[in-house]
């Protein structure tokens, strides 16, 4: 019998998640049944959607998220011992999984798959640039914004897991890229390391004035990770028939009351804008296509995946709230 540990959410979050909202449970795993595998967790992802989905799921529940694990025992011929597997089993050190396991919340069942061929890159990228965040950036930006060479793209949350990839993909496609981030250090990193044309510290600048100066030809595409008044300001400066992909609203996830922001309808009407929200599972049948291209860009030096690594199963909560507070540059991952 294998002893396992998992993080269980026992209370709905009220504002910033508290350690007391969770409980670490130790339990014994049962013997494997046909079709099942025993996984030892190696890498766990912490992402904003873990906060966003919390209120919609009855408690208690096992804290889900993407993880990379290695098969230790198997009764599934598709996953031999030693295979590295991506699942949505989340914050645990060992877990039993099969491909038809019901998922917590509103997630599809097709979330167990072999780690993509990373061509020697770190397996941690399987929950980052060559995982769900990677295909979120890839499909969300390319499918909804339909960028054209020479256009101006604005990205908020630009130093995060998804935003940093969106900006780099926009550069690959020949666009001018402006990013908003929350510190001078992050802005310098975006410009010097990732090649953004301009990065703006939203905590210091007047967004409207600074954006006008940075985008003399206006904004054609906007990839929105944050919502709030900043998004209203950006949308007000878009060009006719501009496109907006709405990925999230992290500025509001920890707020106890829904924040208010300036209305968008005048810009939508007079500039004939297209705004579309999305869930990356829309393209789940095409994720492999995205993984292949992302690996090629990374191996070719066009895409630089950056990780903020925390070590230790016991540090999962710290990594989670740190990510929500913007302490990470690039993808926040935990090595278990």
mmCIF file of C-alpha atoms in Angstrom:
data_model
loop_
_atom_site.group_PDB
_atom_site.id
_atom_site.type_symbol
_atom_site.label_atom_id
_atom_site.label_comp_id
_atom_site.label_asym_id
_atom_site.label_seq_id
_atom_site.Cartn_x
_atom_site.Cartn_y
_atom_site.Cartn_z
ATOM 1 C CA UNK A 1 0.000 0.000 0.000
ATOM 2 C CA UNK A 2 1.253 3.461 -0.898
ATOM 3 C CA UNK A 3 0.735 6.361 1.484
ATOM 4 C CA UNK A 4 -0.224 9.553 -0.310
ATOM 5 C CA UNK A 5 -0.754 13.181 0.631
ATOM 6 C CA UNK A 6 -3.086 15.675 -0.979
ATOM 7 C CA UNK A 7 -4.251 19.236 -0.405
ATOM 8 C CA UNK A 8 -8.021 19.476 0.153
ATOM 9 C CA UNK A 9 -9.954 22.745 -0.090
ATOM 10 C CA UNK A 10 -12.318 22.747 2.883
ATOM 11 C CA UNK A 11 -13.620 26.350 2.697
ATOM 12 C CA UNK A 12 -14.523 28.679 -0.132
ATOM 13 C CA UNK A 13 -11.971 31.463 -0.405
ATOM 14 C CA UNK A 14 -12.939 34.859 0.991
ATOM 15 C CA UNK A 15 -10.570 37.377 -0.543
ATOM 16 C CA UNK A 16 -6.986 36.129 -0.675
ATOM 17 C CA UNK A 17 -6.929 32.344 -0.043
ATOM 18 C CA UNK A 18 -5.800 31.494 3.489
ATOM 19 C CA UNK A 19 -3.770 28.505 4.601
ATOM 20 C CA UNK A 20 -6.661 27.584 6.913
ATOM 21 C CA UNK A 21 -8.872 27.145 3.819
ATOM 22 C CA UNK A 22 -6.856 24.012 3.043
ATOM 23 C CA UNK A 23 -6.034 20.764 4.781
ATOM 24 C CA UNK A 24 -3.269 18.300 3.946
ATOM 25 C CA UNK A 25 -4.755 14.810 4.108
ATOM 26 C CA UNK A 26 -2.649 11.640 4.326
ATOM 27 C CA UNK A 27 -4.276 8.409 3.176
ATOM 28 C CA UNK A 28 -3.515 4.983 1.758
ATOM 29 C CA UNK A 29 -4.047 4.322 -1.928
ATOM 30 C CA UNK A 30 -5.956 1.153 -2.842
ATOM 31 C CA UNK A 31 -4.579 -1.511 -5.204
ATOM 32 C CA UNK A 32 -4.764 -0.664 -8.897
ATOM 33 C CA UNK A 33 -7.732 -1.712 -10.997
ATOM 34 C CA UNK A 34 -7.644 -2.442 -14.719
ATOM 35 C CA UNK A 35 -6.977 0.715 -16.724
ATOM 36 C CA UNK A 36 -5.370 2.558 -13.803
ATOM 37 C CA UNK A 37 -1.851 3.836 -13.188
ATOM 38 C CA UNK A 38 -0.043 4.902 -10.027
ATOM 39 C CA UNK A 39 1.740 8.214 -10.543
ATOM 40 C CA UNK A 40 4.456 9.842 -8.467
ATOM 41 C CA UNK A 41 4.117 13.593 -8.873
ATOM 42 C CA UNK A 42 7.170 15.528 -10.071
ATOM 43 C CA UNK A 43 5.869 18.989 -11.058
ATOM 44 C CA UNK A 44 2.684 20.823 -10.068
ATOM 45 C CA UNK A 45 1.277 23.953 -11.679
ATOM 46 C CA UNK A 46 -0.281 26.858 -9.796
ATOM 47 C CA UNK A 47 -2.469 29.132 -11.943
ATOM 48 C CA UNK A 48 -5.027 31.933 -11.569
ATOM 49 C CA UNK A 49 -7.935 29.699 -12.641
ATOM 50 C CA UNK A 50 -7.575 27.737 -9.392
ATOM 51 C CA UNK A 51 -8.765 30.892 -7.621
ATOM 52 C CA UNK A 52 -11.410 31.748 -10.220
ATOM 53 C CA UNK A 53 -13.147 28.352 -10.148
ATOM 54 C CA UNK A 54 -13.205 28.009 -6.356
ATOM 55 C CA UNK A 55 -16.594 29.595 -5.715
ATOM 56 C CA UNK A 56 -18.308 27.373 -8.294
ATOM 57 C CA UNK A 57 -17.307 24.033 -6.780
ATOM 58 C CA UNK A 58 -18.867 22.486 -3.646
ATOM 59 C CA UNK A 59 -16.425 22.023 -0.777
ATOM 60 C CA UNK A 60 -14.589 19.991 0.240
ATOM 61 C CA UNK A 61 -12.729 19.109 -2.939
ATOM 62 C CA UNK A 62 -9.239 17.941 -3.843
ATOM 63 C CA UNK A 63 -7.248 20.904 -5.172
ATOM 64 C CA UNK A 64 -6.964 20.256 -8.888
ATOM 65 C CA UNK A 65 -4.338 21.653 -11.248
ATOM 66 C CA UNK A 66 -2.103 20.292 -13.948
ATOM 67 C CA UNK A 67 0.822 18.152 -12.929
ATOM 68 C CA UNK A 68 3.524 15.970 -14.434
ATOM 69 C CA UNK A 69 3.943 12.566 -12.838
ATOM 70 C CA UNK A 70 5.884 9.403 -13.585
ATOM 71 C CA UNK A 71 4.198 5.993 -13.749
ATOM 72 C CA UNK A 72 5.326 3.759 -10.859
ATOM 73 C CA UNK A 73 2.800 0.946 -11.321
ATOM 74 C CA UNK A 74 0.435 0.310 -14.198
ATOM 75 C CA UNK A 75 -2.562 -1.684 -15.297
ATOM 76 C CA UNK A 76 -2.933 0.368 -18.465
ATOM 77 C CA UNK A 77 -0.845 -0.778 -21.455
ATOM 78 C CA UNK A 78 -0.894 2.749 -22.885
ATOM 79 C CA UNK A 79 1.150 3.998 -19.929
ATOM 80 C CA UNK A 80 4.087 1.676 -19.122
ATOM 81 C CA UNK A 81 6.146 2.077 -15.940
ATOM 82 C CA UNK A 82 8.478 5.048 -16.319
ATOM 83 C CA UNK A 83 6.177 6.996 -18.647
ATOM 84 C CA UNK A 84 5.804 10.675 -17.807
ATOM 85 C CA UNK A 85 2.141 11.672 -17.828
ATOM 86 C CA UNK A 86 0.279 14.986 -17.629
ATOM 87 C CA UNK A 87 -2.927 14.910 -15.566
ATOM 88 C CA UNK A 88 -5.252 17.355 -13.832
ATOM 89 C CA UNK A 89 -4.890 15.605 -10.466
ATOM 90 C CA UNK A 90 -3.286 18.590 -8.858
ATOM 91 C CA UNK A 91 -1.811 19.034 -5.413
ATOM 92 C CA UNK A 92 -0.791 15.513 -4.394
ATOM 93 C CA UNK A 93 2.430 13.517 -4.134
ATOM 94 C CA UNK A 94 1.034 10.180 -5.384
ATOM 95 C CA UNK A 95 -2.220 9.560 -7.198
ATOM 96 C CA UNK A 96 -4.116 6.833 -9.012
ATOM 97 C CA UNK A 97 -5.454 7.913 -12.386
ATOM 98 C CA UNK A 98 -7.271 6.485 -15.338
ATOM 99 C CA UNK A 99 -8.276 8.212 -18.531
ATOM 100 C CA UNK A 100 -11.974 8.120 -17.663
ATOM 101 C CA UNK A 101 -11.700 9.510 -14.128
ATOM 102 C CA UNK A 102 -14.374 12.154 -13.507
ATOM 103 C CA UNK A 103 -12.946 15.667 -13.271
ATOM 104 C CA UNK A 104 -13.708 18.154 -10.519
ATOM 105 C CA UNK A 105 -15.603 21.230 -11.686
ATOM 106 C CA UNK A 106 -16.247 22.084 -15.308
ATOM 107 C CA UNK A 107 -13.305 20.371 -16.950
ATOM 108 C CA UNK A 108 -13.327 17.827 -19.784
ATOM 109 C CA UNK A 109 -12.180 14.284 -19.116
ATOM 110 C CA UNK A 110 -9.500 14.355 -21.825
ATOM 111 C CA UNK A 111 -6.906 15.761 -19.429
ATOM 112 C CA UNK A 112 -4.674 12.705 -19.062
ATOM 113 C CA UNK A 113 -2.034 12.327 -21.754
ATOM 114 C CA UNK A 114 1.597 11.393 -22.212
ATOM 115 C CA UNK A 115 4.046 14.237 -21.725
ATOM 116 C CA UNK A 116 4.666 15.730 -25.188
ATOM 117 C CA UNK A 117 8.018 15.100 -26.886
ATOM 118 C CA UNK A 118 10.027 17.964 -25.395
ATOM 119 C CA UNK A 119 13.227 17.075 -27.258
ATOM 120 C CA UNK A 120 15.341 17.221 -24.132
ATOM 121 C CA UNK A 121 13.678 20.258 -22.536
ATOM 122 C CA UNK A 122 12.680 20.177 -18.854
ATOM 123 C CA UNK A 123 9.570 18.071 -18.099
ATOM 124 C CA UNK A 124 8.278 21.048 -16.084
ATOM 125 C CA UNK A 125 7.382 22.724 -19.381
ATOM 126 C CA UNK A 126 4.595 20.144 -19.618
ATOM 127 C CA UNK A 127 2.582 22.287 -17.184
ATOM 128 C CA UNK A 128 3.870 25.550 -18.656
ATOM 129 C CA UNK A 129 4.972 26.652 -22.099
ATOM 130 C CA UNK A 130 4.236 23.211 -23.591
ATOM 131 C CA UNK A 131 1.153 22.610 -21.474
ATOM 132 C CA UNK A 132 -2.168 24.274 -20.791
ATOM 133 C CA UNK A 133 -0.703 27.825 -20.452
ATOM 134 C CA UNK A 134 1.202 27.386 -23.709
ATOM 135 C CA UNK A 135 -1.816 26.367 -25.752
ATOM 136 C CA UNK A 136 -3.866 29.085 -24.021
ATOM 137 C CA UNK A 137 -1.446 31.654 -25.418
ATOM 138 C CA UNK A 138 -1.106 29.903 -28.773
ATOM 139 C CA UNK A 139 -4.753 29.304 -29.636
ATOM 140 C CA UNK A 140 -6.289 32.181 -27.690
ATOM 141 C CA UNK A 141 -4.087 34.746 -29.383
ATOM 142 C CA UNK A 142 -3.742 33.326 -32.883
ATOM 143 C CA UNK A 143 -7.325 32.091 -33.314
ATOM 144 C CA UNK A 144 -9.156 35.054 -31.795
ATOM 145 C CA UNK A 145 -6.853 38.013 -32.488
ATOM 146 C CA UNK A 146 -5.783 36.845 -35.966
ATOM 147 C CA UNK A 147 -2.662 39.060 -35.840
ATOM 148 C CA UNK A 148 -1.109 40.459 -38.998
ATOM 149 C CA UNK A 149 2.508 41.518 -39.433
ATOM 150 C CA UNK A 150 2.929 45.205 -38.612
ATOM 151 C CA UNK A 151 -0.042 45.393 -36.265
ATOM 152 C CA UNK A 152 0.187 46.608 -32.664
ATOM 153 C CA UNK A 153 -0.590 44.114 -29.913
ATOM 154 C CA UNK A 154 -1.127 44.925 -26.220
ATOM 155 C CA UNK A 155 -0.867 42.254 -23.529
ATOM 156 C CA UNK A 156 -1.779 42.654 -19.852
ATOM 157 C CA UNK A 157 -0.357 40.340 -17.216
ATOM 158 C CA UNK A 158 2.537 40.361 -19.671
ATOM 159 C CA UNK A 159 5.116 38.889 -17.289
ATOM 160 C CA UNK A 160 2.936 35.943 -16.320
ATOM 161 C CA UNK A 161 2.782 32.403 -17.662
ATOM 162 C CA UNK A 162 0.405 33.143 -20.533
ATOM 163 C CA UNK A 163 1.089 36.826 -21.202
ATOM 164 C CA UNK A 164 4.829 36.370 -21.613
ATOM 165 C CA UNK A 165 4.191 33.721 -24.273
ATOM 166 C CA UNK A 166 1.538 35.783 -26.076
ATOM 167 C CA UNK A 167 3.938 38.688 -26.427
ATOM 168 C CA UNK A 168 6.675 36.485 -27.839
ATOM 169 C CA UNK A 169 4.297 34.796 -30.282
ATOM 170 C CA UNK A 170 3.158 38.247 -31.425
ATOM 171 C CA UNK A 171 6.793 39.160 -32.116
ATOM 172 C CA UNK A 172 7.264 35.923 -34.065
ATOM 173 C CA UNK A 173 4.276 37.001 -36.180
ATOM 174 C CA UNK A 174 5.886 40.380 -36.921
ATOM 175 C CA UNK A 175 3.819 42.556 -34.594
ATOM 176 C CA UNK A 176 4.749 45.526 -32.414
ATOM 177 C CA UNK A 177 4.158 44.450 -28.811
ATOM 178 C CA UNK A 178 3.328 46.517 -25.728
ATOM 179 C CA UNK A 179 3.060 44.794 -22.359
ATOM 180 C CA UNK A 180 1.706 45.874 -18.978
ATOM 181 C CA UNK A 181 3.301 44.365 -15.858
ATOM 182 C CA UNK A 182 3.487 45.162 -12.142
ATOM 183 C CA UNK A 183 7.117 46.092 -11.475
ATOM 184 C CA UNK A 184 10.035 47.876 -13.105
ATOM 185 C CA UNK A 185 12.049 44.652 -12.935
ATOM 186 C CA UNK A 186 9.387 42.762 -14.879
ATOM 187 C CA UNK A 187 9.186 45.536 -17.464
ATOM 188 C CA UNK A 188 12.950 45.493 -17.970
ATOM 189 C CA UNK A 189 12.827 41.706 -18.370
ATOM 190 C CA UNK A 190 10.058 41.934 -20.964
ATOM 191 C CA UNK A 191 11.991 44.449 -23.029
ATOM 192 C CA UNK A 192 15.555 43.154 -22.662
ATOM 193 C CA UNK A 193 14.995 39.394 -22.493
ATOM 194 C CA UNK A 194 11.764 38.754 -24.381
ATOM 195 C CA UNK A 195 11.943 41.508 -26.989
ATOM 196 C CA UNK A 196 8.776 43.462 -26.164
ATOM 197 C CA UNK A 197 8.880 46.843 -27.896
ATOM 198 C CA UNK A 198 7.685 48.578 -24.734
ATOM 199 C CA UNK A 199 6.660 47.439 -21.265
ATOM 200 C CA UNK A 200 4.715 49.667 -18.875
ATOM 201 C CA UNK A 201 4.470 49.392 -15.086
ATOM 202 C CA UNK A 202 0.744 49.814 -14.509
ATOM 203 C CA UNK A 203 1.400 50.662 -10.847
ATOM 204 C CA UNK A 204 3.418 53.758 -11.792
ATOM 205 C CA UNK A 205 2.278 55.109 -15.141
ATOM 206 C CA UNK A 206 -0.892 56.879 -16.177
ATOM 207 C CA UNK A 207 -2.119 54.080 -18.405
ATOM 208 C CA UNK A 208 -4.015 56.269 -20.858
ATOM 209 C CA UNK A 209 -1.156 58.709 -21.454
ATOM 210 C CA UNK A 210 1.582 56.076 -21.486
ATOM 211 C CA UNK A 211 -0.317 53.822 -23.884
ATOM 212 C CA UNK A 212 -0.980 56.679 -26.315
ATOM 213 C CA UNK A 213 2.724 57.476 -26.344
ATOM 214 C CA UNK A 214 3.662 53.817 -26.863
ATOM 215 C CA UNK A 215 1.090 53.159 -29.602
ATOM 216 C CA UNK A 216 1.040 56.185 -31.939
ATOM 217 C CA UNK A 217 -0.834 54.110 -34.540
ATOM 218 C CA UNK A 218 -3.368 52.779 -32.040
ATOM 219 C CA UNK A 219 -3.993 49.207 -30.873
ATOM 220 C CA UNK A 220 -5.086 46.425 -33.233
ATOM 221 C CA UNK A 221 -5.107 43.394 -30.910
ATOM 222 C CA UNK A 222 -5.486 43.162 -27.148
ATOM 223 C CA UNK A 223 -4.927 40.001 -25.104
ATOM 224 C CA UNK A 224 -6.663 40.599 -21.768
ATOM 225 C CA UNK A 225 -5.523 38.704 -18.685
ATOM 226 C CA UNK A 226 -6.537 41.212 -16.014
ATOM 227 C CA UNK A 227 -9.857 42.970 -16.675
ATOM 228 C CA UNK A 228 -10.692 46.073 -14.655
ATOM 229 C CA UNK A 229 -10.189 49.736 -15.511
ATOM 230 C CA UNK A 230 -6.884 49.046 -17.261
ATOM 231 C CA UNK A 231 -8.701 46.927 -19.833
ATOM 232 C CA UNK A 232 -11.300 49.636 -20.389
ATOM 233 C CA UNK A 233 -8.498 52.132 -20.995
ATOM 234 C CA UNK A 234 -6.786 49.880 -23.541
ATOM 235 C CA UNK A 235 -10.022 49.050 -25.367
ATOM 236 C CA UNK A 236 -10.805 52.783 -25.660
ATOM 237 C CA UNK A 237 -7.619 53.236 -27.699
ATOM 238 C CA UNK A 238 -8.181 50.424 -30.192
ATOM 239 C CA UNK A 239 -8.343 50.861 -33.930
ATOM 240 C CA UNK A 240 -11.402 50.177 -36.070
ATOM 241 C CA UNK A 241 -12.195 46.464 -36.167
ATOM 242 C CA UNK A 242 -9.674 45.692 -33.467
ATOM 243 C CA UNK A 243 -9.810 42.252 -31.840
ATOM 244 C CA UNK A 244 -9.793 41.434 -28.129
ATOM 245 C CA UNK A 245 -9.197 37.974 -26.650
ATOM 246 C CA UNK A 246 -10.354 37.792 -23.031
ATOM 247 C CA UNK A 247 -8.413 35.140 -21.130
ATOM 248 C CA UNK A 248 -9.056 36.189 -17.529
ATOM 249 C CA UNK A 249 -9.576 38.951 -14.985
ATOM 250 C CA UNK A 250 -6.952 38.351 -12.324
ATOM 251 C CA UNK A 251 -7.277 41.931 -11.039
ATOM 252 C CA UNK A 252 -10.641 40.936 -9.536
ATOM 253 C CA UNK A 253 -10.176 37.319 -8.412
ATOM 254 C CA UNK A 254 -9.433 38.169 -4.780
ATOM 255 C CA UNK A 255 -11.920 41.042 -4.516
ATOM 256 C CA UNK A 256 -14.872 40.473 -2.197
ATOM 257 C CA UNK A 257 -17.155 42.661 -4.313
ATOM 258 C CA UNK A 258 -17.237 42.822 -8.108
ATOM 259 C CA UNK A 259 -15.190 45.885 -9.159
ATOM 260 C CA UNK A 260 -16.639 48.491 -11.505
ATOM 261 C CA UNK A 261 -14.939 49.793 -14.638
ATOM 262 C CA UNK A 262 -15.753 52.273 -17.408
ATOM 263 C CA UNK A 263 -18.280 51.008 -19.945
ATOM 264 C CA UNK A 264 -17.036 49.542 -23.215
ATOM 265 C CA UNK A 265 -20.058 49.998 -25.479
ATOM 266 C CA UNK A 266 -19.040 53.325 -27.096
ATOM 267 C CA UNK A 267 -15.708 51.844 -28.189
ATOM 268 C CA UNK A 268 -17.361 48.599 -29.299
ATOM 269 C CA UNK A 269 -19.875 50.422 -31.472
ATOM 270 C CA UNK A 270 -17.865 53.285 -32.948
ATOM 271 C CA UNK A 271 -14.731 51.186 -33.548
ATOM 272 C CA UNK A 272 -16.647 48.022 -34.503
ATOM 273 C CA UNK A 273 -14.540 45.951 -32.123
ATOM 274 C CA UNK A 274 -14.709 42.185 -31.659
ATOM 275 C CA UNK A 275 -14.341 40.928 -28.087
ATOM 276 C CA UNK A 276 -14.409 37.217 -27.361
ATOM 277 C CA UNK A 277 -13.841 35.289 -24.178
ATOM 278 C CA UNK A 278 -12.498 31.779 -24.417
ATOM 279 C CA UNK A 279 -11.708 28.596 -22.582
ATOM 280 C CA UNK A 280 -8.679 26.743 -23.928
ATOM 281 C CA UNK A 281 -10.552 23.415 -23.813
ATOM 282 C CA UNK A 282 -12.357 24.613 -26.933
ATOM 283 C CA UNK A 283 -9.250 23.465 -28.832
ATOM 284 C CA UNK A 284 -8.427 20.378 -26.752
ATOM 285 C CA UNK A 285 -8.462 18.185 -29.874
ATOM 286 C CA UNK A 286 -5.747 20.420 -31.358
ATOM 287 C CA UNK A 287 -3.469 20.761 -28.325
ATOM 288 C CA UNK A 288 -0.901 18.414 -29.904
ATOM 289 C CA UNK A 289 -0.620 20.785 -32.856
ATOM 290 C CA UNK A 290 0.096 23.634 -30.468
ATOM 291 C CA UNK A 291 2.624 21.623 -28.453
ATOM 292 C CA UNK A 292 4.572 20.738 -31.596
ATOM 293 C CA UNK A 293 4.839 24.357 -32.734
ATOM 294 C CA UNK A 294 5.716 25.650 -29.271
ATOM 295 C CA UNK A 295 8.548 23.115 -28.894
ATOM 296 C CA UNK A 296 9.857 24.084 -32.344
ATOM 297 C CA UNK A 297 9.898 27.768 -31.410
ATOM 298 C CA UNK A 298 11.647 27.048 -28.109
ATOM 299 C CA UNK A 299 14.261 24.806 -29.717
ATOM 300 C CA UNK A 300 14.754 27.421 -32.430
ATOM 301 C CA UNK A 301 15.387 30.173 -29.890
ATOM 302 C CA UNK A 302 12.340 32.216 -30.886
ATOM 303 C CA UNK A 303 10.429 31.517 -27.673
ATOM 304 C CA UNK A 304 12.010 31.747 -24.227
ATOM 305 C CA UNK A 305 10.030 29.919 -21.536
ATOM 306 C CA UNK A 306 10.749 31.312 -18.075
ATOM 307 C CA UNK A 307 9.850 29.522 -14.855
ATOM 308 C CA UNK A 308 9.485 30.634 -11.250
ATOM 309 C CA UNK A 309 10.247 27.406 -9.383
ATOM 310 C CA UNK A 310 9.243 26.672 -5.775
ATOM 311 C CA UNK A 311 10.471 23.439 -4.203
ATOM 312 C CA UNK A 312 8.495 21.231 -1.837
ATOM 313 C CA UNK A 313 5.021 19.701 -1.520
ATOM 314 C CA UNK A 314 4.493 21.734 1.645
ATOM 315 C CA UNK A 315 5.115 24.967 -0.282
ATOM 316 C CA UNK A 316 2.233 24.609 -2.730
ATOM 317 C CA UNK A 317 0.070 27.118 -0.863
ATOM 318 C CA UNK A 318 2.911 29.649 -0.699
ATOM 319 C CA UNK A 319 3.529 29.299 -4.425
ATOM 320 C CA UNK A 320 -0.196 29.719 -5.135
ATOM 321 C CA UNK A 321 -0.748 32.928 -3.175
ATOM 322 C CA UNK A 322 2.608 34.265 -4.356
ATOM 323 C CA UNK A 323 1.493 33.779 -7.947
ATOM 324 C CA UNK A 324 -1.803 35.560 -7.234
ATOM 325 C CA UNK A 325 0.184 38.460 -5.761
ATOM 326 C CA UNK A 326 2.371 38.653 -8.864
ATOM 327 C CA UNK A 327 5.572 37.422 -7.265
ATOM 328 C CA UNK A 328 6.370 35.172 -10.236
ATOM 329 C CA UNK A 329 8.085 36.123 -13.462
ATOM 330 C CA UNK A 330 6.958 33.635 -16.084
ATOM 331 C CA UNK A 331 5.336 30.325 -15.132
ATOM 332 C CA UNK A 332 4.908 29.473 -11.450
ATOM 333 C CA UNK A 333 5.638 25.769 -10.893
ATOM 334 C CA UNK A 334 6.304 23.613 -7.851
ATOM 335 C CA UNK A 335 8.835 20.805 -7.809
ATOM 336 C CA UNK A 336 7.489 18.059 -5.521
#
